Amino acid sequence: GLVTTNSITQEFSRRVIKSRMEKKATLSLLMAISDHPWTKATPDAASVRIAMTVVAKGKVEGTLRETAKEEALDTDTPIIAFKDHRGTINADLTVGADVTQAAPLKANEGLCSPGVKLHGAGFIVSPQEAEALGLGKRKGLDQHIRRYRNGRDMASVPRGVMVIDLFGLQPDDIRKRFPEVYQHLLDAVKPERDVNNRATYRDNWWMFGEPRADLRPALDGLQRYIATIETSKHRTFQFLDGRILPDNKLVVVASDDAYHLGVLSCRVHTTWAVRAGGWLGVGNDSVYVKSKTLDPFPFPNADIKQKLAIASVTEELDALRKARQAEHPGLTLTQMYNVREAIREGRALDETEEAIKKQGLILILNELHDKLDALVFRAYGWPETLSDEEILSRLVALNAERAAEEKKGVVRWLRPDYQKTRVGVARPQTEQIEADLPEGEETENKPAFPIDPREQTGAVFAALLDAENFTDAKTLSNLFSKPKTAEPKIKATLAALSRLGQTVTADGGKTFRLRHKLLP
C-alpha cells in the first residue's frame, strides 16, 4: 500500500501506474482513495490532500472509496465517511470510463498552451512605470509593453499591471531603441538570471524563461482568445482581449469563436476536464492539463444552426459576466460561481451571498448555462439527462471514433485555415478550380445554399463565424455546391446583416466580418 499526495492522479504519476498495470505481470489496484484530507490540519500542518492505494498482482476488481463527508479535521477524532464503488480501478484512480485511454486529436492540434513564464519579477511594471520607461514616447514600444493577466487576475480583481515582452529582439537592438527599458532589465532582471542554473535562461536574460514561441503565431491576428485558469475551483472559460499577454497559470485556447467558447463552457466539457485533468492541492481544485483535457476532447459535429445558437448564448453569457464585474469592481468570478453552486445545491444563502446573487445576476447566469448545456447536448445528439459517468463513457467512445477517422484522413479541424497551414496541409485552390467549372459540375460533397431566406441568413452567419479574416460574397459562395447561383443571394444577406449592425465592412463595403469578432 502507498500513501501519497493526491497529485498521484496527475499526468506523470499516472503514466507510471498505467505502464505497470499494462505489463504482462499485471498489477491491479485493490483499493484506492483518490482524495483524502490531511487530518489534524492545524495552521502549521502541511497544506496537502492525500491519496491511498493498495496494489496486488493479477487482474482483479477493486474498491474505490470516495470521500463523502469530512468533519472535525483539526481534532484527534476526525469524522470521515466514504461512498464505495466496485469495479476495475483505472490509473487515474477512478472506476468506470477510463479517460486516460483517450488519444490526442489532430482536430485540436496547435491551439492550446499555457501562457508565458517570466522567470523574473522585474518584467512586470505598473502603467506609471511603463510610462517612465518610454511607453507612449518611444516608437514601437507599445508592441513590447503589454497588459498582463495571471490566474489570480482572472479569478479575482485584475491588478492592472503590464509586462515587458521583448520576444524576437536582441540586446543591441533593445539598447538602441528602448534605452530606458534596457537599463531597467539590467537592474531588475539580469542579476536574478545570472545565477539561474539553466544556461538558456542566463544567456537570454532579456526574454521570458518560457516565451511560448509556438503559441504566438496561433494568437497572431486574433482580437480575442479563450482562457481558463490552470488550477481552479470552478472550471470557467472566458474571452480575453487579444492585446493581453497571458501568464503560465492561464491555459489559452487560440480561438475567437464563441461556438468554441460555448462548448468548452458547457457541462459536457467541464465534466470531462475535471475527470481528465484531475485535482490538486489542499483546496482540491481541478487542474486543466492541456494534453489530457483539450487535445483529446471531441467537439460535437454541430451543424450551422447549432453553431449559431451556441455562439449566441455564449456571447450573452460572456458579456453578462464582464458587465457585472465592470459595474461591481469587487465582484469576482469565484464569488459568482460559488453562489451559483450554492443555489443549484439548494443551500440557503447568507447575507454576503445574497448580495453577490444580486450584483452578479446569478439566476440569469445560471439560466444561460442551462441553455448552453441544452444546446450542446443537442449538438452531440445526446439526452440532457445523462449522468457524469455516462457523459465520460460517450466522450471516450467518440474520441476513439474520431481518432479512427483521422487515421483515414478525415480531420474535423477547429481552425482549419490556421491549423492546415501549421501542419503543412495545402489549402485547396477552391476559388480557381470552381471558376473554371460550368454550373452544375461543382464538387458534389459541398452543401447546397439554402432556399429558405432564414436558413440563408444562418448559413452566411455560420460561414462568417468560421472565417479567419474579412471575406467577400464570392469567397463565401465557393463554400456551396453552386457558387454562381449562391453569390447574389449571399451579397444580399451580407448587406442585410450590415444594416442590422451584425457585421463590419472593409474595402468600401466589399468585404465583411462579424462585429463580435473585432471586440475584446
Short mmCIF file of C-alpha atoms in Angstrom, two decimals:
data_model
loop_
_atom_site.label_atom_id
_atom_site.label_comp_id
_atom_site.label_asym_id
_atom_site.label_seq_id
_atom_site.Cartn_x
_atom_site.Cartn_y
_atom_site.Cartn_z
CA GLY A 1 0.00 0.00 0.00
CA LEU A 2 1.02 3.60 -0.59
CA VAL A 3 0.19 6.97 0.95
CA THR A 4 0.95 9.85 -1.43
CA THR A 5 -0.26 13.35 -2.20
CA ASN A 6 -3.36 13.43 -4.39
CA SER A 7 -1.18 14.60 -7.29
CA ILE A 8 -0.60 10.89 -7.96
CA THR A 9 -3.58 11.21 -10.32
CA GLN A 10 -1.74 13.80 -12.43
CA GLU A 11 -0.23 13.03 -15.82
CA PHE A 12 3.34 11.99 -15.00
CA SER A 13 2.46 9.86 -11.97
CA ARG A 14 -0.46 8.06 -13.56
CA ARG A 15 1.64 7.33 -16.65
CA VAL A 16 3.93 5.26 -14.41
CA ILE A 17 0.96 3.49 -12.79
CA LYS A 18 -0.61 2.78 -16.16
CA SER A 19 2.60 1.25 -17.58
CA ARG A 20 2.81 -1.20 -14.66
CA MET A 21 -0.86 -2.11 -14.93
CA GLU A 22 -0.49 -2.94 -18.64
CA LYS A 23 2.59 -5.17 -18.39
CA LYS A 24 2.43 -8.96 -18.66
CA ALA A 25 2.98 -9.29 -14.93
CA THR A 26 -0.19 -7.29 -14.35
CA LEU A 27 -0.77 -5.23 -11.24
CA SER A 28 -4.22 -4.14 -10.12
CA LEU A 29 -5.49 -1.66 -7.56
CA LEU A 30 -7.45 -3.48 -4.84
CA MET A 31 -8.39 -0.29 -3.01
CA ALA A 32 -7.93 3.40 -3.70
CA ILE A 33 -8.89 6.68 -2.11
CA SER A 34 -8.01 9.40 -4.62
CA ASP A 35 -8.68 12.39 -2.38
CA HIS A 36 -8.44 12.29 1.41
CA PRO A 37 -7.95 15.19 3.85
CA TRP A 38 -4.71 15.57 5.76
CA THR A 39 -6.16 15.22 9.26
CA LYS A 40 -5.32 17.31 12.32
CA ALA A 41 -4.95 20.20 9.86
CA THR A 42 -3.57 22.78 12.27
CA PRO A 43 -2.12 26.08 10.95
CA ASP A 44 1.39 24.59 10.89
CA ALA A 45 0.34 21.31 9.21
CA ALA A 46 1.20 20.51 5.61
CA SER A 47 -1.27 22.02 3.12
CA VAL A 48 -1.91 18.84 1.18
CA ARG A 49 -4.56 16.29 0.45
CA ILE A 50 -3.54 12.68 0.11
CA ALA A 51 -4.32 9.53 -1.85
CA MET A 52 -4.13 5.96 -0.53
CA THR A 53 -3.74 2.87 -2.68
CA VAL A 54 -3.40 -0.87 -2.18
CA VAL A 55 -1.82 -2.84 -5.05
CA ALA A 56 -1.76 -6.58 -5.77
CA LYS A 57 -0.63 -8.90 -8.56
CA GLY A 58 -3.08 -10.06 -11.19
CA LYS A 59 -6.07 -8.52 -12.93
CA VAL A 60 -8.85 -8.08 -10.37
CA GLU A 61 -11.56 -5.62 -9.46
CA GLY A 62 -11.16 -3.29 -6.52
CA THR A 63 -12.98 -0.82 -4.29
CA LEU A 64 -12.72 2.91 -4.93
CA ARG A 65 -13.55 4.87 -1.78
CA GLU A 66 -14.91 8.38 -2.41
CA THR A 67 -14.76 10.84 0.47
CA ALA A 68 -18.38 11.79 1.11
CA LYS A 69 -18.20 13.61 4.44
CA GLU A 70 -15.44 15.44 6.34
CA GLU A 71 -15.82 16.92 9.82
CA ALA A 72 -13.62 17.91 12.77
CA LEU A 73 -10.41 17.60 10.77
CA ASP A 74 -8.49 19.77 13.24
CA THR A 75 -9.17 17.37 16.16
CA ASP A 76 -7.85 14.00 17.29
CA THR A 77 -11.16 12.41 16.31
CA PRO A 78 -11.90 13.46 12.73
CA ILE A 79 -15.09 12.17 11.10
CA ILE A 80 -14.66 10.93 7.54
CA ALA A 81 -17.35 8.98 5.69
CA PHE A 82 -16.91 7.19 2.39
CA LYS A 83 -19.01 6.09 -0.56
CA ASP A 84 -17.68 2.88 -2.13
CA HIS A 85 -17.60 1.96 -5.82
CA ARG A 86 -16.71 -1.53 -7.06
CA GLY A 87 -15.03 -2.22 -10.39
CA THR A 88 -11.73 -2.04 -12.21
CA ILE A 89 -9.79 0.91 -10.78
CA ASN A 90 -8.13 2.94 -13.51
CA ALA A 91 -4.68 4.51 -13.43
CA ASP A 92 -6.19 7.89 -12.53
CA LEU A 93 -7.89 6.30 -9.51
CA THR A 94 -11.38 6.21 -10.98
CA VAL A 95 -13.90 3.48 -11.71
CA GLY A 96 -15.85 3.45 -14.95
CA ALA A 97 -14.90 5.28 -18.14
CA ASP A 98 -11.12 5.34 -18.47
CA VAL A 99 -10.37 8.80 -19.82
CA THR A 100 -6.65 8.03 -19.77
CA GLN A 101 -7.25 5.88 -22.88
CA ALA A 102 -8.32 8.91 -24.94
CA ALA A 103 -5.88 9.84 -27.70
CA PRO A 104 -4.92 13.39 -28.74
CA LEU A 105 -6.80 14.54 -31.84
CA LYS A 106 -5.30 16.38 -34.80
CA ALA A 107 -8.50 18.43 -34.94
CA ASN A 108 -7.44 20.31 -31.78
CA GLU A 109 -3.72 20.42 -32.52
CA GLY A 110 -1.70 23.61 -32.10
CA LEU A 111 -4.37 25.70 -30.40
CA CYS A 112 -3.86 25.14 -26.67
CA SER A 113 -0.93 26.16 -24.49
CA PRO A 114 -0.07 27.64 -21.11
CA GLY A 115 0.80 31.32 -21.20
CA VAL A 116 4.28 32.77 -20.85
CA LYS A 117 6.51 32.04 -17.88
CA LEU A 118 8.56 35.06 -16.90
CA HIS A 119 11.37 33.84 -14.63
CA GLY A 120 11.92 37.38 -13.41
CA ALA A 121 9.52 39.62 -11.48
CA GLY A 122 11.29 42.65 -12.95
CA PHE A 123 9.44 42.15 -16.23
CA ILE A 124 6.20 43.26 -14.51
CA VAL A 125 5.64 47.02 -14.30
CA SER A 126 2.79 49.34 -13.39
CA PRO A 127 1.28 51.63 -16.03
CA GLN A 128 3.09 54.54 -14.40
CA GLU A 129 6.42 52.69 -14.53
CA ALA A 130 5.75 51.77 -18.15
CA GLU A 131 5.26 55.44 -18.99
CA ALA A 132 8.54 56.30 -17.28
CA LEU A 133 10.22 53.61 -19.41
CA GLY A 134 9.05 55.35 -22.58
CA LEU A 135 5.60 53.92 -23.29
CA GLY A 136 3.78 56.47 -25.42
CA LYS A 137 7.06 58.21 -26.30
CA ARG A 138 9.35 55.57 -27.79
CA LYS A 139 8.13 54.47 -31.21
CA GLY A 140 7.15 50.79 -31.29
CA LEU A 141 7.35 50.26 -27.53
CA ASP A 142 3.59 49.72 -27.35
CA GLN A 143 4.22 46.38 -29.06
CA HIS A 144 6.55 45.29 -26.25
CA ILE A 145 4.90 46.58 -23.06
CA ARG A 146 1.55 44.86 -22.85
CA ARG A 147 -1.28 44.30 -20.41
CA TYR A 148 -0.76 41.14 -18.36
CA ARG A 149 -3.05 38.67 -16.59
CA ASN A 150 -2.37 35.70 -14.34
CA GLY A 151 -4.70 33.22 -12.68
CA ARG A 152 -5.42 35.44 -9.71
CA ASP A 153 -6.27 38.36 -12.00
CA MET A 154 -8.89 36.22 -13.74
CA ALA A 155 -10.36 34.64 -10.62
CA SER A 156 -10.36 37.84 -8.58
CA VAL A 157 -9.80 41.52 -9.44
CA PRO A 158 -7.17 42.31 -12.11
CA ARG A 159 -4.12 44.12 -10.77
CA GLY A 160 -3.88 46.32 -13.84
CA VAL A 161 -0.18 45.56 -14.35
CA MET A 162 1.80 45.42 -17.58
CA VAL A 163 4.71 43.27 -18.72
CA ILE A 164 7.83 43.92 -20.80
CA ASP A 165 7.79 41.42 -23.68
CA LEU A 166 10.92 41.56 -25.86
CA PHE A 167 10.46 38.29 -27.70
CA GLY A 168 12.23 38.42 -31.08
CA LEU A 169 14.57 41.29 -30.16
CA GLN A 170 18.30 41.24 -29.45
CA PRO A 171 20.10 43.22 -26.69
CA ASP A 172 21.83 45.66 -29.07
CA ASP A 173 18.52 46.49 -30.72
CA ILE A 174 16.79 46.94 -27.35
CA ARG A 175 19.54 49.21 -26.03
CA LYS A 176 19.35 51.49 -29.10
CA ARG A 177 15.58 51.61 -29.49
CA PHE A 178 14.42 51.42 -25.84
CA PRO A 179 17.33 52.50 -23.60
CA GLU A 180 15.16 53.06 -20.50
CA VAL A 181 13.74 49.54 -20.80
CA TYR A 182 17.20 48.07 -21.32
CA GLN A 183 18.57 49.71 -18.18
CA HIS A 184 15.53 48.62 -16.18
CA LEU A 185 16.12 44.98 -17.16
CA LEU A 186 19.84 45.23 -16.44
CA ASP A 187 18.90 46.32 -12.93
CA ALA A 188 15.73 44.30 -12.21
CA VAL A 189 16.08 41.06 -14.21
CA LYS A 190 19.68 40.29 -15.23
CA PRO A 191 21.12 39.83 -11.69
CA GLU A 192 18.46 37.19 -10.96
CA ARG A 193 19.04 35.43 -14.28
CA ASP A 194 22.83 35.44 -13.88
CA VAL A 195 22.53 32.91 -11.03
CA ASN A 196 19.94 30.69 -12.72
CA ASN A 197 21.07 27.08 -13.19
CA ARG A 198 19.68 26.83 -16.71
CA ALA A 199 22.07 28.18 -19.36
CA THR A 200 19.30 29.30 -21.74
CA TYR A 201 17.77 31.45 -19.01
CA ARG A 202 21.15 33.03 -18.20
CA ASP A 203 22.13 33.62 -21.81
CA ASN A 204 18.75 35.05 -22.87
CA TRP A 205 18.19 37.13 -19.77
CA TRP A 206 16.16 39.87 -21.55
CA MET A 207 13.45 37.39 -22.63
CA PHE A 208 10.94 35.37 -20.67
CA GLY A 209 12.11 31.98 -19.49
CA GLU A 210 9.27 30.38 -21.47
CA PRO A 211 8.15 32.85 -24.16
CA ARG A 212 5.81 30.27 -25.81
CA ALA A 213 7.06 30.67 -29.37
CA ASP A 214 4.51 28.08 -30.58
CA LEU A 215 1.55 29.91 -29.04
CA ARG A 216 2.33 33.32 -30.54
CA PRO A 217 1.51 32.56 -34.19
CA ALA A 218 -1.76 30.92 -33.10
CA LEU A 219 -2.78 34.15 -31.35
CA ASP A 220 -1.50 36.43 -34.10
CA GLY A 221 -4.33 38.44 -35.62
CA LEU A 222 -6.97 37.36 -33.06
CA GLN A 223 -8.90 40.21 -31.46
CA ARG A 224 -9.68 37.91 -28.54
CA TYR A 225 -8.90 34.41 -27.33
CA ILE A 226 -10.23 31.87 -24.82
CA ALA A 227 -8.56 31.37 -21.44
CA THR A 228 -9.09 29.35 -18.28
CA ILE A 229 -7.18 29.23 -15.01
CA GLU A 230 -4.88 26.21 -14.81
CA THR A 231 -5.86 25.30 -11.23
CA SER A 232 -9.27 26.49 -10.18
CA LYS A 233 -12.22 25.52 -8.01
CA HIS A 234 -14.66 26.26 -10.85
CA ARG A 235 -13.79 25.32 -14.42
CA THR A 236 -14.74 28.54 -16.21
CA PHE A 237 -13.65 29.85 -19.61
CA GLN A 238 -13.85 33.40 -20.93
CA PHE A 239 -12.65 35.65 -23.72
CA LEU A 240 -9.61 37.84 -23.09
CA ASP A 241 -8.63 40.83 -25.20
CA GLY A 242 -6.03 39.76 -27.76
CA ARG A 243 -3.72 42.55 -26.56
CA ILE A 244 -3.39 40.91 -23.14
CA LEU A 245 -0.40 38.62 -22.58
CA PRO A 246 -1.37 35.54 -20.52
CA ASP A 247 0.71 34.16 -17.66
CA ASN A 248 1.64 30.48 -17.46
CA LYS A 249 -1.05 29.94 -14.82
CA LEU A 250 -3.59 30.54 -17.57
CA VAL A 251 -4.28 27.93 -20.22
CA VAL A 252 -5.05 29.51 -23.58
CA VAL A 253 -7.18 28.20 -26.44
CA ALA A 254 -6.29 30.21 -29.55
CA SER A 255 -9.78 30.79 -30.94
CA ASP A 256 -12.00 33.85 -31.11
CA ASP A 257 -15.07 31.76 -31.97
CA ALA A 258 -17.92 31.96 -29.45
CA TYR A 259 -19.04 28.49 -30.55
CA HIS A 260 -15.76 27.03 -29.26
CA LEU A 261 -16.06 29.00 -26.02
CA GLY A 262 -19.60 27.71 -25.59
CA VAL A 263 -18.65 24.05 -25.98
CA LEU A 264 -15.74 24.47 -23.57
CA SER A 265 -18.03 26.16 -21.02
CA CYS A 266 -20.79 23.55 -21.10
CA ARG A 267 -21.37 20.66 -18.72
CA VAL A 268 -20.09 18.08 -21.22
CA HIS A 269 -16.62 19.59 -21.40
CA THR A 270 -16.32 20.70 -17.77
CA THR A 271 -17.23 17.17 -16.64
CA TRP A 272 -14.53 15.84 -18.96
CA ALA A 273 -11.99 18.44 -17.81
CA VAL A 274 -12.43 17.67 -14.13
CA ARG A 275 -12.01 13.91 -14.64
CA ALA A 276 -9.24 14.06 -17.25
CA GLY A 277 -7.27 16.85 -15.59
CA GLY A 278 -7.65 15.66 -12.02
CA TRP A 279 -7.41 17.61 -8.78
CA LEU A 280 -4.59 19.24 -6.90
CA GLY A 281 -3.72 20.73 -3.53
CA VAL A 282 -5.40 21.30 -0.22
CA GLY A 283 -8.28 23.10 -1.93
CA ASN A 284 -8.92 20.03 -4.06
CA ASP A 285 -9.09 22.28 -7.11
CA SER A 286 -9.43 20.95 -10.66
CA VAL A 287 -6.39 21.19 -12.92
CA TYR A 288 -6.65 21.87 -16.64
CA VAL A 289 -3.91 19.79 -18.25
CA LYS A 290 -3.74 20.66 -21.94
CA SER A 291 -2.56 17.24 -23.14
CA LYS A 292 -5.31 15.39 -21.25
CA THR A 293 -8.22 17.84 -21.47
CA LEU A 294 -8.29 19.88 -24.68
CA ASP A 295 -6.11 17.78 -27.00
CA PRO A 296 -8.25 14.57 -26.86
CA PHE A 297 -11.63 16.27 -26.38
CA PRO A 298 -14.05 15.53 -29.25
CA PHE A 299 -16.16 18.57 -30.15
CA PRO A 300 -19.70 17.86 -31.41
CA ASN A 301 -20.31 17.60 -35.13
CA ALA A 302 -22.64 20.61 -34.98
CA ASP A 303 -24.48 21.94 -37.99
CA ILE A 304 -24.66 25.62 -38.95
CA LYS A 305 -27.83 26.36 -36.96
CA GLN A 306 -26.49 24.65 -33.85
CA LYS A 307 -23.19 26.53 -34.00
CA LEU A 308 -25.02 29.80 -34.40
CA ALA A 309 -27.33 29.11 -31.45
CA ILE A 310 -24.45 28.05 -29.18
CA ALA A 311 -22.42 31.11 -30.17
CA SER A 312 -25.35 33.45 -29.49
CA VAL A 313 -25.95 32.19 -25.92
CA THR A 314 -22.20 32.16 -25.24
CA GLU A 315 -21.79 35.79 -26.33
CA GLU A 316 -24.58 36.75 -23.93
CA LEU A 317 -23.00 34.74 -21.09
CA ASP A 318 -19.53 36.23 -21.58
CA ALA A 319 -20.95 39.76 -21.89
CA LEU A 320 -23.08 39.33 -18.76
CA ARG A 321 -20.14 38.34 -16.57
CA LYS A 322 -17.95 41.16 -17.87
CA ALA A 323 -20.74 43.73 -17.45
CA ARG A 324 -21.50 42.70 -13.86
CA GLN A 325 -17.83 42.85 -12.90
CA ALA A 326 -17.44 46.25 -14.58
CA GLU A 327 -20.42 47.60 -12.62
CA HIS A 328 -19.22 45.99 -9.36
CA PRO A 329 -15.37 46.12 -9.42
CA GLY A 330 -15.02 43.95 -6.31
CA LEU A 331 -17.13 41.13 -7.74
CA THR A 332 -15.09 38.08 -8.73
CA LEU A 333 -15.81 35.07 -10.91
CA THR A 334 -15.07 32.80 -7.96
CA GLN A 335 -17.74 34.56 -5.87
CA MET A 336 -20.26 34.38 -8.70
CA TYR A 337 -19.78 30.67 -9.29
CA ASN A 338 -19.66 29.88 -5.55
CA VAL A 339 -23.14 31.38 -5.23
CA ARG A 340 -24.34 29.63 -8.39
CA GLU A 341 -23.17 26.32 -6.91
CA ALA A 342 -24.96 27.04 -3.62
CA ILE A 343 -28.20 27.83 -5.44
CA ARG A 344 -28.01 24.65 -7.50
CA GLU A 345 -27.41 22.64 -4.33
CA GLY A 346 -30.46 24.26 -2.71
CA ARG A 347 -28.42 25.72 0.14
CA ALA A 348 -29.69 28.84 1.91
CA LEU A 349 -27.59 31.93 1.14
CA ASP A 350 -26.15 34.18 3.82
CA GLU A 351 -26.23 37.98 3.64
CA THR A 352 -22.99 38.27 1.66
CA GLU A 353 -24.07 35.61 -0.82
CA GLU A 354 -27.43 37.31 -1.33
CA ALA A 355 -25.58 40.50 -2.23
CA ILE A 356 -23.42 38.60 -4.75
CA LYS A 357 -26.55 36.99 -6.18
CA LYS A 358 -27.99 40.44 -6.89
CA GLN A 359 -24.77 42.05 -8.11
CA GLY A 360 -23.85 39.14 -10.37
CA LEU A 361 -27.40 38.42 -11.59
CA ILE A 362 -26.65 34.82 -10.72
CA LEU A 363 -30.09 33.49 -11.63
CA ILE A 364 -29.59 34.80 -15.18
CA LEU A 365 -26.04 33.39 -15.19
CA ASN A 366 -27.44 30.01 -14.20
CA GLU A 367 -30.21 30.17 -16.81
CA LEU A 368 -27.70 30.94 -19.59
CA HIS A 369 -25.55 27.98 -18.53
CA ASP A 370 -28.61 25.73 -18.60
CA LYS A 371 -29.50 26.96 -22.10
CA LEU A 372 -25.93 26.42 -23.23
CA ASP A 373 -25.85 22.88 -21.82
CA ALA A 374 -29.11 22.01 -23.60
CA LEU A 375 -27.81 23.32 -26.94
CA VAL A 376 -24.52 21.43 -26.71
CA PHE A 377 -26.23 18.17 -25.72
CA ARG A 378 -28.47 18.64 -28.76
CA ALA A 379 -25.40 19.20 -30.96
CA TYR A 380 -23.96 15.90 -29.74
CA GLY A 381 -27.33 14.20 -30.24
CA TRP A 382 -27.36 13.11 -26.59
CA PRO A 383 -30.10 13.38 -23.95
CA GLU A 384 -29.65 16.09 -21.31
CA THR A 385 -30.38 13.55 -18.56
CA LEU A 386 -27.02 11.76 -18.91
CA SER A 387 -25.08 11.25 -15.68
CA ASP A 388 -21.48 12.43 -15.47
CA GLU A 389 -20.27 8.85 -15.87
CA GLU A 390 -22.42 8.38 -18.97
CA ILE A 391 -21.06 11.60 -20.45
CA LEU A 392 -17.50 10.40 -19.91
CA SER A 393 -18.21 6.98 -21.43
CA ARG A 394 -19.68 8.58 -24.54
CA LEU A 395 -16.78 11.01 -24.89
CA VAL A 396 -14.21 8.21 -24.61
CA ALA A 397 -16.08 6.27 -27.31
CA LEU A 398 -16.40 9.37 -29.51
CA ASN A 399 -12.69 10.10 -29.09
CA ALA A 400 -11.91 6.59 -30.38
CA GLU A 401 -14.22 7.16 -33.38
CA ARG A 402 -12.57 10.48 -34.22
CA ALA A 403 -9.07 9.01 -33.84
CA ALA A 404 -10.03 6.24 -36.29
CA GLU A 405 -11.41 8.85 -38.71
CA GLU A 406 -8.21 10.84 -38.54
CA LYS A 407 -6.14 7.79 -39.46
CA LYS A 408 -8.20 7.69 -42.65
CA GLY A 409 -7.53 11.37 -43.31
CA VAL A 410 -10.80 12.85 -42.03
CA VAL A 411 -9.91 15.67 -39.61
CA ARG A 412 -12.54 17.98 -38.12
CA TRP A 413 -10.22 20.98 -37.67
CA LEU A 414 -11.30 23.66 -35.17
CA ARG A 415 -9.45 26.42 -37.07
CA PRO A 416 -8.80 24.86 -40.47
CA ASP A 417 -7.11 27.85 -42.12
CA TYR A 418 -4.52 28.20 -39.38
CA GLN A 419 -4.10 24.54 -38.46
CA LYS A 420 -3.72 23.22 -42.01
CA THR A 421 -1.02 25.78 -42.73
CA ARG A 422 0.71 24.95 -39.44
CA VAL A 423 0.93 21.22 -40.15
CA GLY A 424 1.75 21.68 -43.82
CA VAL A 425 -1.60 20.65 -45.33
CA ALA A 426 -2.06 22.58 -48.54
CA ARG A 427 -5.28 24.59 -48.78
CA PRO A 428 -7.41 23.64 -51.79
CA GLN A 429 -7.47 26.16 -54.62
CA THR A 430 -11.25 26.31 -54.34
CA GLU A 431 -11.81 29.66 -56.00
CA GLN A 432 -9.59 28.99 -59.02
CA ILE A 433 -10.95 25.49 -59.68
CA GLU A 434 -14.60 26.43 -59.36
CA ALA A 435 -14.18 29.49 -61.58
CA ASP A 436 -13.33 27.14 -64.44
CA LEU A 437 -16.26 24.78 -63.90
CA PRO A 438 -19.59 25.27 -65.63
CA GLU A 439 -22.70 25.46 -63.48
CA GLY A 440 -23.76 22.01 -62.26
CA GLU A 441 -20.27 20.46 -62.31
CA GLU A 442 -19.09 21.68 -58.90
CA THR A 443 -17.75 19.40 -56.23
CA GLU A 444 -20.53 17.10 -55.07
CA ASN A 445 -19.57 16.98 -51.40
CA LYS A 446 -20.29 20.68 -50.86
CA PRO A 447 -23.66 21.62 -49.33
CA ALA A 448 -26.31 23.42 -51.35
CA PHE A 449 -27.04 27.02 -50.39
CA PRO A 450 -30.40 27.05 -48.55
CA ILE A 451 -33.60 28.12 -50.31
CA ASP A 452 -35.37 29.49 -47.22
CA PRO A 453 -34.25 33.12 -46.51
CA ARG A 454 -33.97 32.45 -42.77
CA GLU A 455 -31.73 29.46 -43.40
CA GLN A 456 -29.69 31.54 -45.84
CA THR A 457 -29.01 34.05 -43.07
CA GLY A 458 -27.93 31.23 -40.75
CA ALA A 459 -25.64 29.76 -43.41
CA VAL A 460 -23.92 33.10 -44.08
CA PHE A 461 -23.63 33.85 -40.37
CA ALA A 462 -22.03 30.46 -39.70
CA ALA A 463 -19.61 30.91 -42.60
CA LEU A 464 -18.57 34.28 -41.18
CA LEU A 465 -18.03 32.62 -37.79
CA ASP A 466 -15.53 30.23 -39.40
CA ALA A 467 -13.77 32.94 -41.44
CA GLU A 468 -10.35 33.96 -40.13
CA ASN A 469 -10.43 37.47 -41.65
CA PHE A 470 -12.62 39.82 -43.68
CA THR A 471 -14.21 37.93 -46.56
CA ASP A 472 -16.48 38.65 -49.53
CA ALA A 473 -19.56 37.13 -51.18
CA LYS A 474 -17.56 35.38 -53.90
CA THR A 475 -15.32 33.60 -51.37
CA LEU A 476 -18.32 32.55 -49.28
CA SER A 477 -20.21 31.32 -52.34
CA ASN A 478 -17.38 28.87 -53.05
CA LEU A 479 -18.33 27.03 -49.87
CA PHE A 480 -21.51 25.82 -51.57
CA SER A 481 -22.24 23.46 -54.44
CA LYS A 482 -23.49 26.12 -56.91
CA PRO A 483 -21.45 29.23 -56.21
CA LYS A 484 -22.70 31.30 -59.15
CA THR A 485 -26.29 30.84 -58.01
CA ALA A 486 -25.44 31.43 -54.34
CA GLU A 487 -23.27 34.55 -54.78
CA PRO A 488 -26.03 37.17 -55.38
CA LYS A 489 -28.09 35.77 -52.50
CA ILE A 490 -25.05 35.90 -50.23
CA LYS A 491 -24.40 39.52 -51.28
CA ALA A 492 -27.96 40.43 -50.31
CA THR A 493 -27.63 38.62 -46.98
CA LEU A 494 -24.32 40.34 -46.18
CA ALA A 495 -25.90 43.72 -46.92
CA ALA A 496 -28.81 42.92 -44.61
CA LEU A 497 -26.50 41.81 -41.79
CA SER A 498 -24.53 45.02 -42.23
CA ARG A 499 -27.67 47.16 -41.95
CA LEU A 500 -28.59 45.30 -38.77
CA GLY A 501 -25.16 46.01 -37.29
CA GLN A 502 -24.17 42.34 -37.17
CA THR A 503 -21.14 42.85 -39.44
CA VAL A 504 -18.48 45.45 -40.15
CA THR A 505 -17.12 46.10 -43.62
CA ALA A 506 -13.79 47.00 -45.23
CA ASP A 507 -12.61 47.96 -48.71
CA GLY A 508 -15.57 50.24 -49.29
CA GLY A 509 -18.11 47.62 -48.29
CA LYS A 510 -16.69 44.81 -50.41
CA THR A 511 -15.55 42.55 -47.55
CA PHE A 512 -17.25 41.69 -44.26
CA ARG A 513 -16.56 40.25 -40.83
CA LEU A 514 -18.83 39.61 -37.84
CA ARG A 515 -18.81 42.55 -35.45
CA HIS A 516 -18.28 40.41 -32.31
CA LYS A 517 -15.01 39.02 -33.72
CA LEU A 518 -13.50 42.51 -33.53
CA LEU A 519 -14.45 43.16 -29.91
CA PRO A 520 -12.34 42.32 -26.81
#
